């Protein structure tokens, strides 16, 4: 009847957030999940789209258990020239869910937001899958944002000693404060 609408696949197995309420993931399962999400993000990045709000609530599982990334409502469309990026937010305004933001988001450094911003968030998801909590949590949003920009995360093996060292290394590399020090792409 002339009204815009959208139809989406029903993700009947819920969200990663729901799964993490009952238990952490085994290291192998966490690695497979993050690899799948990284490939999905690389697909978006190859089309000049940065998600900017990846979090457990935005990872949905299909009836077959396949993870899907949802909620591209805060996505940023990049072009070859950063000045041409489509960004519906005001300059300097932090966008995203605080505990999953990359340092450049938390500080409002909009010009630094790009694929490596999503790589940081993959690190936060891996950290939470392995330890049961995000890397930075505080009682106030301001303190959480300050921790993200100024504090190194506690290594996951300090919380879960049995974690493989290589998986911890990957996680911490994703969580580097400077985008240039993170993996260059989600691939």
mmCIF file with all atom_site columns, C-alpha atoms in Angstrom:
data_model
loop_
_atom_site.group_PDB
_atom_site.id
_atom_site.type_symbol
_atom_site.label_atom_id
_atom_site.label_alt_id
_atom_site.label_comp_id
_atom_site.label_asym_id
_atom_site.label_entity_id
_atom_site.label_seq_id
_atom_site.pdbx_PDB_ins_code
_atom_site.Cartn_x
_atom_site.Cartn_y
_atom_site.Cartn_z
_atom_site.occupancy
_atom_site.B_iso_or_equiv
_atom_site.pdbx_formal_charge
_atom_site.auth_seq_id
_atom_site.auth_comp_id
_atom_site.auth_asym_id
_atom_site.auth_atom_id
_atom_site.pdbx_PDB_model_num
ATOM 1   C CA . UNK A 1 1   ? 0.000  0.000   0.000  1.00 0.00 ? 1   UNK A CA 1
ATOM 2   C CA . UNK A 1 2   ? 2.883  2.383   -0.646 1.00 0.00 ? 2   UNK A CA 1
ATOM 3   C CA . UNK A 1 3   ? 4.461  1.993   2.806  1.00 0.00 ? 3   UNK A CA 1
ATOM 4   C CA . UNK A 1 4   ? 8.125  1.048   3.037  1.00 0.00 ? 4   UNK A CA 1
ATOM 5   C CA . UNK A 1 5   ? 8.816  -2.239  4.811  1.00 0.00 ? 5   UNK A CA 1
ATOM 6   C CA . UNK A 1 6   ? 11.581 -4.743  5.318  1.00 0.00 ? 6   UNK A CA 1
ATOM 7   C CA . UNK A 1 7   ? 11.509 -8.517  5.761  1.00 0.00 ? 7   UNK A CA 1
ATOM 8   C CA . UNK A 1 8   ? 14.308 -10.250 7.634  1.00 0.00 ? 8   UNK A CA 1
ATOM 9   C CA . UNK A 1 9   ? 15.258 -13.824 8.346  1.00 0.00 ? 9   UNK A CA 1
ATOM 10  C CA . UNK A 1 10  ? 13.990 -14.967 11.735 1.00 0.00 ? 10  UNK A CA 1
ATOM 11  C CA . UNK A 1 11  ? 16.959 -15.831 13.950 1.00 0.00 ? 11  UNK A CA 1
ATOM 12  C CA . UNK A 1 12  ? 15.249 -18.427 16.095 1.00 0.00 ? 12  UNK A CA 1
ATOM 13  C CA . UNK A 1 13  ? 18.351 -19.452 18.073 1.00 0.00 ? 13  UNK A CA 1
ATOM 14  C CA . UNK A 1 14  ? 18.631 -16.013 19.671 1.00 0.00 ? 14  UNK A CA 1
ATOM 15  C CA . UNK A 1 15  ? 21.626 -13.752 20.146 1.00 0.00 ? 15  UNK A CA 1
ATOM 16  C CA . UNK A 1 16  ? 25.172 -14.103 21.358 1.00 0.00 ? 16  UNK A CA 1
ATOM 17  C CA . UNK A 1 17  ? 24.165 -11.960 24.317 1.00 0.00 ? 17  UNK A CA 1
ATOM 18  C CA . UNK A 1 18  ? 21.626 -14.583 25.339 1.00 0.00 ? 18  UNK A CA 1
ATOM 19  C CA . UNK A 1 19  ? 24.142 -17.413 24.897 1.00 0.00 ? 19  UNK A CA 1
ATOM 20  C CA . UNK A 1 20  ? 26.756 -15.635 27.027 1.00 0.00 ? 20  UNK A CA 1
ATOM 21  C CA . UNK A 1 21  ? 24.312 -15.212 29.921 1.00 0.00 ? 21  UNK A CA 1
ATOM 22  C CA . UNK A 1 22  ? 24.573 -18.910 30.670 1.00 0.00 ? 22  UNK A CA 1
ATOM 23  C CA . UNK A 1 23  ? 28.259 -19.652 29.944 1.00 0.00 ? 23  UNK A CA 1
ATOM 24  C CA . UNK A 1 24  ? 31.413 -18.627 28.144 1.00 0.00 ? 24  UNK A CA 1
ATOM 25  C CA . UNK A 1 25  ? 32.274 -20.354 24.892 1.00 0.00 ? 25  UNK A CA 1
ATOM 26  C CA . UNK A 1 26  ? 34.955 -22.993 24.620 1.00 0.00 ? 26  UNK A CA 1
ATOM 27  C CA . UNK A 1 27  ? 38.091 -21.510 23.029 1.00 0.00 ? 27  UNK A CA 1
ATOM 28  C CA . UNK A 1 28  ? 37.638 -23.467 19.779 1.00 0.00 ? 28  UNK A CA 1
ATOM 29  C CA . UNK A 1 29  ? 33.989 -22.438 19.493 1.00 0.00 ? 29  UNK A CA 1
ATOM 30  C CA . UNK A 1 30  ? 34.857 -18.789 20.219 1.00 0.00 ? 30  UNK A CA 1
ATOM 31  C CA . UNK A 1 31  ? 37.588 -18.838 17.570 1.00 0.00 ? 31  UNK A CA 1
ATOM 32  C CA . UNK A 1 32  ? 35.242 -20.303 14.940 1.00 0.00 ? 32  UNK A CA 1
ATOM 33  C CA . UNK A 1 33  ? 32.528 -17.766 15.796 1.00 0.00 ? 33  UNK A CA 1
ATOM 34  C CA . UNK A 1 34  ? 34.902 -14.781 15.597 1.00 0.00 ? 34  UNK A CA 1
ATOM 35  C CA . UNK A 1 35  ? 36.379 -16.067 12.323 1.00 0.00 ? 35  UNK A CA 1
ATOM 36  C CA . UNK A 1 36  ? 32.877 -16.261 10.836 1.00 0.00 ? 36  UNK A CA 1
ATOM 37  C CA . UNK A 1 37  ? 32.028 -12.765 12.044 1.00 0.00 ? 37  UNK A CA 1
ATOM 38  C CA . UNK A 1 38  ? 35.360 -11.437 10.748 1.00 0.00 ? 38  UNK A CA 1
ATOM 39  C CA . UNK A 1 39  ? 34.620 -12.837 7.286  1.00 0.00 ? 39  UNK A CA 1
ATOM 40  C CA . UNK A 1 40  ? 31.169 -11.218 7.358  1.00 0.00 ? 40  UNK A CA 1
ATOM 41  C CA . UNK A 1 41  ? 32.647 -7.882  8.399  1.00 0.00 ? 41  UNK A CA 1
ATOM 42  C CA . UNK A 1 42  ? 35.315 -8.146  5.692  1.00 0.00 ? 42  UNK A CA 1
ATOM 43  C CA . UNK A 1 43  ? 32.469 -8.576  3.191  1.00 0.00 ? 43  UNK A CA 1
ATOM 44  C CA . UNK A 1 44  ? 30.862 -5.363  4.478  1.00 0.00 ? 44  UNK A CA 1
ATOM 45  C CA . UNK A 1 45  ? 34.225 -3.562  4.533  1.00 0.00 ? 45  UNK A CA 1
ATOM 46  C CA . UNK A 1 46  ? 34.902 -4.583  0.910  1.00 0.00 ? 46  UNK A CA 1
ATOM 47  C CA . UNK A 1 47  ? 31.723 -2.662  0.109  1.00 0.00 ? 47  UNK A CA 1
ATOM 48  C CA . UNK A 1 48  ? 32.921 0.361   2.111  1.00 0.00 ? 48  UNK A CA 1
ATOM 49  C CA . UNK A 1 49  ? 30.596 -0.270  5.094  1.00 0.00 ? 49  UNK A CA 1
ATOM 50  C CA . UNK A 1 50  ? 31.813 -0.106  8.705  1.00 0.00 ? 50  UNK A CA 1
ATOM 51  C CA . UNK A 1 51  ? 29.326 -1.493  11.255 1.00 0.00 ? 51  UNK A CA 1
ATOM 52  C CA . UNK A 1 52  ? 30.387 0.635   14.295 1.00 0.00 ? 52  UNK A CA 1
ATOM 53  C CA . UNK A 1 53  ? 28.027 -1.089  16.756 1.00 0.00 ? 53  UNK A CA 1
ATOM 54  C CA . UNK A 1 54  ? 28.901 -4.778  16.787 1.00 0.00 ? 54  UNK A CA 1
ATOM 55  C CA . UNK A 1 55  ? 28.005 -6.292  20.160 1.00 0.00 ? 55  UNK A CA 1
ATOM 56  C CA . UNK A 1 56  ? 26.643 -9.598  21.436 1.00 0.00 ? 56  UNK A CA 1
ATOM 57  C CA . UNK A 1 57  ? 23.038 -8.425  21.003 1.00 0.00 ? 57  UNK A CA 1
ATOM 58  C CA . UNK A 1 58  ? 23.737 -7.812  17.292 1.00 0.00 ? 58  UNK A CA 1
ATOM 59  C CA . UNK A 1 59  ? 25.044 -11.323 16.638 1.00 0.00 ? 59  UNK A CA 1
ATOM 60  C CA . UNK A 1 60  ? 22.046 -13.495 15.788 1.00 0.00 ? 60  UNK A CA 1
ATOM 61  C CA . UNK A 1 61  ? 21.893 -17.246 15.225 1.00 0.00 ? 61  UNK A CA 1
ATOM 62  C CA . UNK A 1 62  ? 19.782 -18.819 12.486 1.00 0.00 ? 62  UNK A CA 1
ATOM 63  C CA . UNK A 1 63  ? 17.809 -22.028 12.916 1.00 0.00 ? 63  UNK A CA 1
ATOM 64  C CA . UNK A 1 64  ? 20.914 -23.957 11.803 1.00 0.00 ? 64  UNK A CA 1
ATOM 65  C CA . UNK A 1 65  ? 23.088 -22.105 14.327 1.00 0.00 ? 65  UNK A CA 1
ATOM 66  C CA . UNK A 1 66  ? 24.832 -19.950 11.719 1.00 0.00 ? 66  UNK A CA 1
ATOM 67  C CA . UNK A 1 67  ? 25.833 -16.561 13.169 1.00 0.00 ? 67  UNK A CA 1
ATOM 68  C CA . UNK A 1 68  ? 24.556 -13.453 11.406 1.00 0.00 ? 68  UNK A CA 1
ATOM 69  C CA . UNK A 1 69  ? 25.450 -9.810  12.003 1.00 0.00 ? 69  UNK A CA 1
ATOM 70  C CA . UNK A 1 70  ? 22.421 -7.596  12.448 1.00 0.00 ? 70  UNK A CA 1
ATOM 71  C CA . UNK A 1 71  ? 21.591 -3.963  13.134 1.00 0.00 ? 71  UNK A CA 1
ATOM 72  C CA . UNK A 1 72  ? 23.580 -1.876  10.685 1.00 0.00 ? 72  UNK A CA 1
ATOM 73  C CA . UNK A 1 73  ? 21.665 1.185   11.937 1.00 0.00 ? 73  UNK A CA 1
ATOM 74  C CA . UNK A 1 74  ? 24.860 3.037   12.941 1.00 0.00 ? 74  UNK A CA 1
ATOM 75  C CA . UNK A 1 75  ? 26.911 1.860   9.961  1.00 0.00 ? 75  UNK A CA 1
ATOM 76  C CA . UNK A 1 76  ? 29.209 4.302   8.230  1.00 0.00 ? 76  UNK A CA 1
ATOM 77  C CA . UNK A 1 77  ? 29.629 4.220   4.462  1.00 0.00 ? 77  UNK A CA 1
ATOM 78  C CA . UNK A 1 78  ? 33.175 5.045   3.395  1.00 0.00 ? 78  UNK A CA 1
ATOM 79  C CA . UNK A 1 79  ? 34.356 6.316   0.059  1.00 0.00 ? 79  UNK A CA 1
ATOM 80  C CA . UNK A 1 80  ? 37.858 6.615   -1.318 1.00 0.00 ? 80  UNK A CA 1
ATOM 81  C CA . UNK A 1 81  ? 38.169 10.037  0.252  1.00 0.00 ? 81  UNK A CA 1
ATOM 82  C CA . UNK A 1 82  ? 37.420 10.063  3.995  1.00 0.00 ? 82  UNK A CA 1
ATOM 83  C CA . UNK A 1 83  ? 35.960 13.565  3.632  1.00 0.00 ? 83  UNK A CA 1
ATOM 84  C CA . UNK A 1 84  ? 33.193 12.048  1.526  1.00 0.00 ? 84  UNK A CA 1
ATOM 85  C CA . UNK A 1 85  ? 32.143 9.467   4.107  1.00 0.00 ? 85  UNK A CA 1
ATOM 86  C CA . UNK A 1 86  ? 28.460 9.296   4.802  1.00 0.00 ? 86  UNK A CA 1
ATOM 87  C CA . UNK A 1 87  ? 27.958 9.814   8.516  1.00 0.00 ? 87  UNK A CA 1
ATOM 88  C CA . UNK A 1 88  ? 24.592 10.819  9.873  1.00 0.00 ? 88  UNK A CA 1
ATOM 89  C CA . UNK A 1 89  ? 26.035 11.809  13.245 1.00 0.00 ? 89  UNK A CA 1
ATOM 90  C CA . UNK A 1 90  ? 27.428 15.142  14.312 1.00 0.00 ? 90  UNK A CA 1
ATOM 91  C CA . UNK A 1 91  ? 31.207 15.551  14.158 1.00 0.00 ? 91  UNK A CA 1
ATOM 92  C CA . UNK A 1 92  ? 32.905 14.477  17.360 1.00 0.00 ? 92  UNK A CA 1
ATOM 93  C CA . UNK A 1 93  ? 29.857 12.647  18.720 1.00 0.00 ? 93  UNK A CA 1
ATOM 94  C CA . UNK A 1 94  ? 30.543 9.166   20.045 1.00 0.00 ? 94  UNK A CA 1
ATOM 95  C CA . UNK A 1 95  ? 28.378 6.568   18.296 1.00 0.00 ? 95  UNK A CA 1
ATOM 96  C CA . UNK A 1 96  ? 27.853 2.993   19.447 1.00 0.00 ? 96  UNK A CA 1
ATOM 97  C CA . UNK A 1 97  ? 27.410 0.983   22.619 1.00 0.00 ? 97  UNK A CA 1
ATOM 98  C CA . UNK A 1 98  ? 29.982 2.258   25.153 1.00 0.00 ? 98  UNK A CA 1
ATOM 99  C CA . UNK A 1 99  ? 31.462 -1.010  26.450 1.00 0.00 ? 99  UNK A CA 1
ATOM 100 C CA . UNK A 1 100 ? 32.043 -2.261  22.871 1.00 0.00 ? 100 UNK A CA 1
ATOM 101 C CA . UNK A 1 101 ? 33.389 0.965   21.372 1.00 0.00 ? 101 UNK A CA 1
ATOM 102 C CA . UNK A 1 102 ? 36.868 1.260   19.933 1.00 0.00 ? 102 UNK A CA 1
ATOM 103 C CA . UNK A 1 103 ? 39.072 3.994   21.449 1.00 0.00 ? 103 UNK A CA 1
ATOM 104 C CA . UNK A 1 104 ? 38.581 6.211   18.386 1.00 0.00 ? 104 UNK A CA 1
ATOM 105 C CA . UNK A 1 105 ? 34.814 5.989   18.865 1.00 0.00 ? 105 UNK A CA 1
ATOM 106 C CA . UNK A 1 106 ? 35.013 6.556   22.612 1.00 0.00 ? 106 UNK A CA 1
ATOM 107 C CA . UNK A 1 107 ? 37.092 9.705   22.106 1.00 0.00 ? 107 UNK A CA 1
ATOM 108 C CA . UNK A 1 108 ? 34.936 11.014  19.235 1.00 0.00 ? 108 UNK A CA 1
ATOM 109 C CA . UNK A 1 109 ? 37.799 10.823  16.695 1.00 0.00 ? 109 UNK A CA 1
ATOM 110 C CA . UNK A 1 110 ? 35.405 10.310  13.776 1.00 0.00 ? 110 UNK A CA 1
ATOM 111 C CA . UNK A 1 111 ? 38.151 10.673  11.143 1.00 0.00 ? 111 UNK A CA 1
ATOM 112 C CA . UNK A 1 112 ? 39.875 7.533   12.501 1.00 0.00 ? 112 UNK A CA 1
ATOM 113 C CA . UNK A 1 113 ? 36.790 5.320   12.237 1.00 0.00 ? 113 UNK A CA 1
ATOM 114 C CA . UNK A 1 114 ? 37.188 2.631   9.617  1.00 0.00 ? 114 UNK A CA 1
ATOM 115 C CA . UNK A 1 115 ? 37.465 -1.144  9.225  1.00 0.00 ? 115 UNK A CA 1
ATOM 116 C CA . UNK A 1 116 ? 39.978 -1.346  12.093 1.00 0.00 ? 116 UNK A CA 1
ATOM 117 C CA . UNK A 1 117 ? 37.241 0.022   14.358 1.00 0.00 ? 117 UNK A CA 1
ATOM 118 C CA . UNK A 1 118 ? 35.240 -3.143  13.686 1.00 0.00 ? 118 UNK A CA 1
ATOM 119 C CA . UNK A 1 119 ? 38.417 -5.223  14.201 1.00 0.00 ? 119 UNK A CA 1
ATOM 120 C CA . UNK A 1 120 ? 38.627 -3.752  17.712 1.00 0.00 ? 120 UNK A CA 1
ATOM 121 C CA . UNK A 1 121 ? 35.048 -4.798  18.349 1.00 0.00 ? 121 UNK A CA 1
ATOM 122 C CA . UNK A 1 122 ? 35.811 -8.340  17.173 1.00 0.00 ? 122 UNK A CA 1
ATOM 123 C CA . UNK A 1 123 ? 38.432 -8.330  19.937 1.00 0.00 ? 123 UNK A CA 1
ATOM 124 C CA . UNK A 1 124 ? 35.841 -7.251  22.512 1.00 0.00 ? 124 UNK A CA 1
ATOM 125 C CA . UNK A 1 125 ? 33.535 -10.066 21.401 1.00 0.00 ? 125 UNK A CA 1
ATOM 126 C CA . UNK A 1 126 ? 36.327 -12.639 21.532 1.00 0.00 ? 126 UNK A CA 1
ATOM 127 C CA . UNK A 1 127 ? 37.329 -11.374 24.990 1.00 0.00 ? 127 UNK A CA 1
ATOM 128 C CA . UNK A 1 128 ? 33.766 -11.703 26.278 1.00 0.00 ? 128 UNK A CA 1
ATOM 129 C CA . UNK A 1 129 ? 33.248 -15.123 24.691 1.00 0.00 ? 129 UNK A CA 1
ATOM 130 C CA . UNK A 1 130 ? 36.398 -16.370 26.442 1.00 0.00 ? 130 UNK A CA 1
ATOM 131 C CA . UNK A 1 131 ? 36.087 -14.641 29.818 1.00 0.00 ? 131 UNK A CA 1
ATOM 132 C CA . UNK A 1 132 ? 32.382 -13.946 30.294 1.00 0.00 ? 132 UNK A CA 1
ATOM 133 C CA . UNK A 1 133 ? 32.826 -10.176 30.415 1.00 0.00 ? 133 UNK A CA 1
ATOM 134 C CA . UNK A 1 134 ? 33.790 -7.308  28.105 1.00 0.00 ? 134 UNK A CA 1
ATOM 135 C CA . UNK A 1 135 ? 37.335 -5.924  28.444 1.00 0.00 ? 135 UNK A CA 1
ATOM 136 C CA . UNK A 1 136 ? 36.125 -2.719  30.115 1.00 0.00 ? 136 UNK A CA 1
ATOM 137 C CA . UNK A 1 137 ? 33.157 -2.303  32.448 1.00 0.00 ? 137 UNK A CA 1
ATOM 138 C CA . UNK A 1 138 ? 32.504 0.415   34.979 1.00 0.00 ? 138 UNK A CA 1
ATOM 139 C CA . UNK A 1 139 ? 29.560 1.780   36.920 1.00 0.00 ? 139 UNK A CA 1
ATOM 140 C CA . UNK A 1 140 ? 29.417 4.869   34.691 1.00 0.00 ? 140 UNK A CA 1
ATOM 141 C CA . UNK A 1 141 ? 29.552 5.400   30.939 1.00 0.00 ? 141 UNK A CA 1
ATOM 142 C CA . UNK A 1 142 ? 32.172 8.142   31.353 1.00 0.00 ? 142 UNK A CA 1
ATOM 143 C CA . UNK A 1 143 ? 34.472 5.823   33.322 1.00 0.00 ? 143 UNK A CA 1
ATOM 144 C CA . UNK A 1 144 ? 33.979 3.014   30.786 1.00 0.00 ? 144 UNK A CA 1
ATOM 145 C CA . UNK A 1 145 ? 34.891 5.350   27.910 1.00 0.00 ? 145 UNK A CA 1
ATOM 146 C CA . UNK A 1 146 ? 37.931 6.597   29.831 1.00 0.00 ? 146 UNK A CA 1
ATOM 147 C CA . UNK A 1 147 ? 39.076 3.015   30.445 1.00 0.00 ? 147 UNK A CA 1
ATOM 148 C CA . UNK A 1 148 ? 38.696 2.200   26.740 1.00 0.00 ? 148 UNK A CA 1
ATOM 149 C CA . UNK A 1 149 ? 40.885 5.125   25.726 1.00 0.00 ? 149 UNK A CA 1
ATOM 150 C CA . UNK A 1 150 ? 43.453 5.048   28.564 1.00 0.00 ? 150 UNK A CA 1
ATOM 151 C CA . UNK A 1 151 ? 43.733 1.556   30.092 1.00 0.00 ? 151 UNK A CA 1
ATOM 152 C CA . UNK A 1 152 ? 45.094 -1.684  28.683 1.00 0.00 ? 152 UNK A CA 1
ATOM 153 C CA . UNK A 1 153 ? 42.733 -4.629  29.058 1.00 0.00 ? 153 UNK A CA 1
ATOM 154 C CA . UNK A 1 154 ? 43.536 -7.337  31.558 1.00 0.00 ? 154 UNK A CA 1
ATOM 155 C CA . UNK A 1 155 ? 44.932 -10.246 29.505 1.00 0.00 ? 155 UNK A CA 1
ATOM 156 C CA . UNK A 1 156 ? 42.229 -12.918 29.129 1.00 0.00 ? 156 UNK A CA 1
ATOM 157 C CA . UNK A 1 157 ? 44.537 -15.614 30.536 1.00 0.00 ? 157 UNK A CA 1
ATOM 158 C CA . UNK A 1 158 ? 44.595 -13.708 33.844 1.00 0.00 ? 158 UNK A CA 1
ATOM 159 C CA . UNK A 1 159 ? 40.861 -14.467 34.075 1.00 0.00 ? 159 UNK A CA 1
ATOM 160 C CA . UNK A 1 160 ? 40.879 -17.910 32.435 1.00 0.00 ? 160 UNK A CA 1
ATOM 161 C CA . UNK A 1 161 ? 44.290 -19.559 32.796 1.00 0.00 ? 161 UNK A CA 1
ATOM 162 C CA . UNK A 1 162 ? 43.518 -22.481 30.484 1.00 0.00 ? 162 UNK A CA 1
ATOM 163 C CA . UNK A 1 163 ? 43.024 -20.290 27.396 1.00 0.00 ? 163 UNK A CA 1
ATOM 164 C CA . UNK A 1 164 ? 45.423 -20.906 24.512 1.00 0.00 ? 164 UNK A CA 1
ATOM 165 C CA . UNK A 1 165 ? 48.164 -18.263 24.381 1.00 0.00 ? 165 UNK A CA 1
ATOM 166 C CA . UNK A 1 166 ? 47.705 -17.777 20.609 1.00 0.00 ? 166 UNK A CA 1
ATOM 167 C CA . UNK A 1 167 ? 44.018 -16.942 21.059 1.00 0.00 ? 167 UNK A CA 1
ATOM 168 C CA . UNK A 1 168 ? 44.899 -14.419 23.774 1.00 0.00 ? 168 UNK A CA 1
ATOM 169 C CA . UNK A 1 169 ? 47.503 -12.867 21.446 1.00 0.00 ? 169 UNK A CA 1
ATOM 170 C CA . UNK A 1 170 ? 44.934 -12.491 18.662 1.00 0.00 ? 170 UNK A CA 1
ATOM 171 C CA . UNK A 1 171 ? 42.417 -10.989 21.084 1.00 0.00 ? 171 UNK A CA 1
ATOM 172 C CA . UNK A 1 172 ? 44.877 -8.447  22.497 1.00 0.00 ? 172 UNK A CA 1
ATOM 173 C CA . UNK A 1 173 ? 46.116 -7.511  19.004 1.00 0.00 ? 173 UNK A CA 1
ATOM 174 C CA . UNK A 1 174 ? 42.526 -6.649  18.051 1.00 0.00 ? 174 UNK A CA 1
ATOM 175 C CA . UNK A 1 175 ? 42.264 -4.547  21.234 1.00 0.00 ? 175 UNK A CA 1
ATOM 176 C CA . UNK A 1 176 ? 45.266 -2.301  20.539 1.00 0.00 ? 176 UNK A CA 1
ATOM 177 C CA . UNK A 1 177 ? 44.463 1.337   21.382 1.00 0.00 ? 177 UNK A CA 1
ATOM 178 C CA . UNK A 1 178 ? 45.874 2.707   18.125 1.00 0.00 ? 178 UNK A CA 1
ATOM 179 C CA . UNK A 1 179 ? 44.045 1.578   14.963 1.00 0.00 ? 179 UNK A CA 1
ATOM 180 C CA . UNK A 1 180 ? 47.395 1.325   13.157 1.00 0.00 ? 180 UNK A CA 1
ATOM 181 C CA . UNK A 1 181 ? 48.548 -1.338  15.606 1.00 0.00 ? 181 UNK A CA 1
ATOM 182 C CA . UNK A 1 182 ? 45.507 -3.590  15.048 1.00 0.00 ? 182 UNK A CA 1
ATOM 183 C CA . UNK A 1 183 ? 45.048 -6.059  12.218 1.00 0.00 ? 183 UNK A CA 1
ATOM 184 C CA . UNK A 1 184 ? 44.784 -4.107  8.964  1.00 0.00 ? 184 UNK A CA 1
ATOM 185 C CA . UNK A 1 185 ? 41.534 -5.841  8.048  1.00 0.00 ? 185 UNK A CA 1
ATOM 186 C CA . UNK A 1 186 ? 38.944 -8.202  9.434  1.00 0.00 ? 186 UNK A CA 1
ATOM 187 C CA . UNK A 1 187 ? 40.179 -10.780 6.914  1.00 0.00 ? 187 UNK A CA 1
#
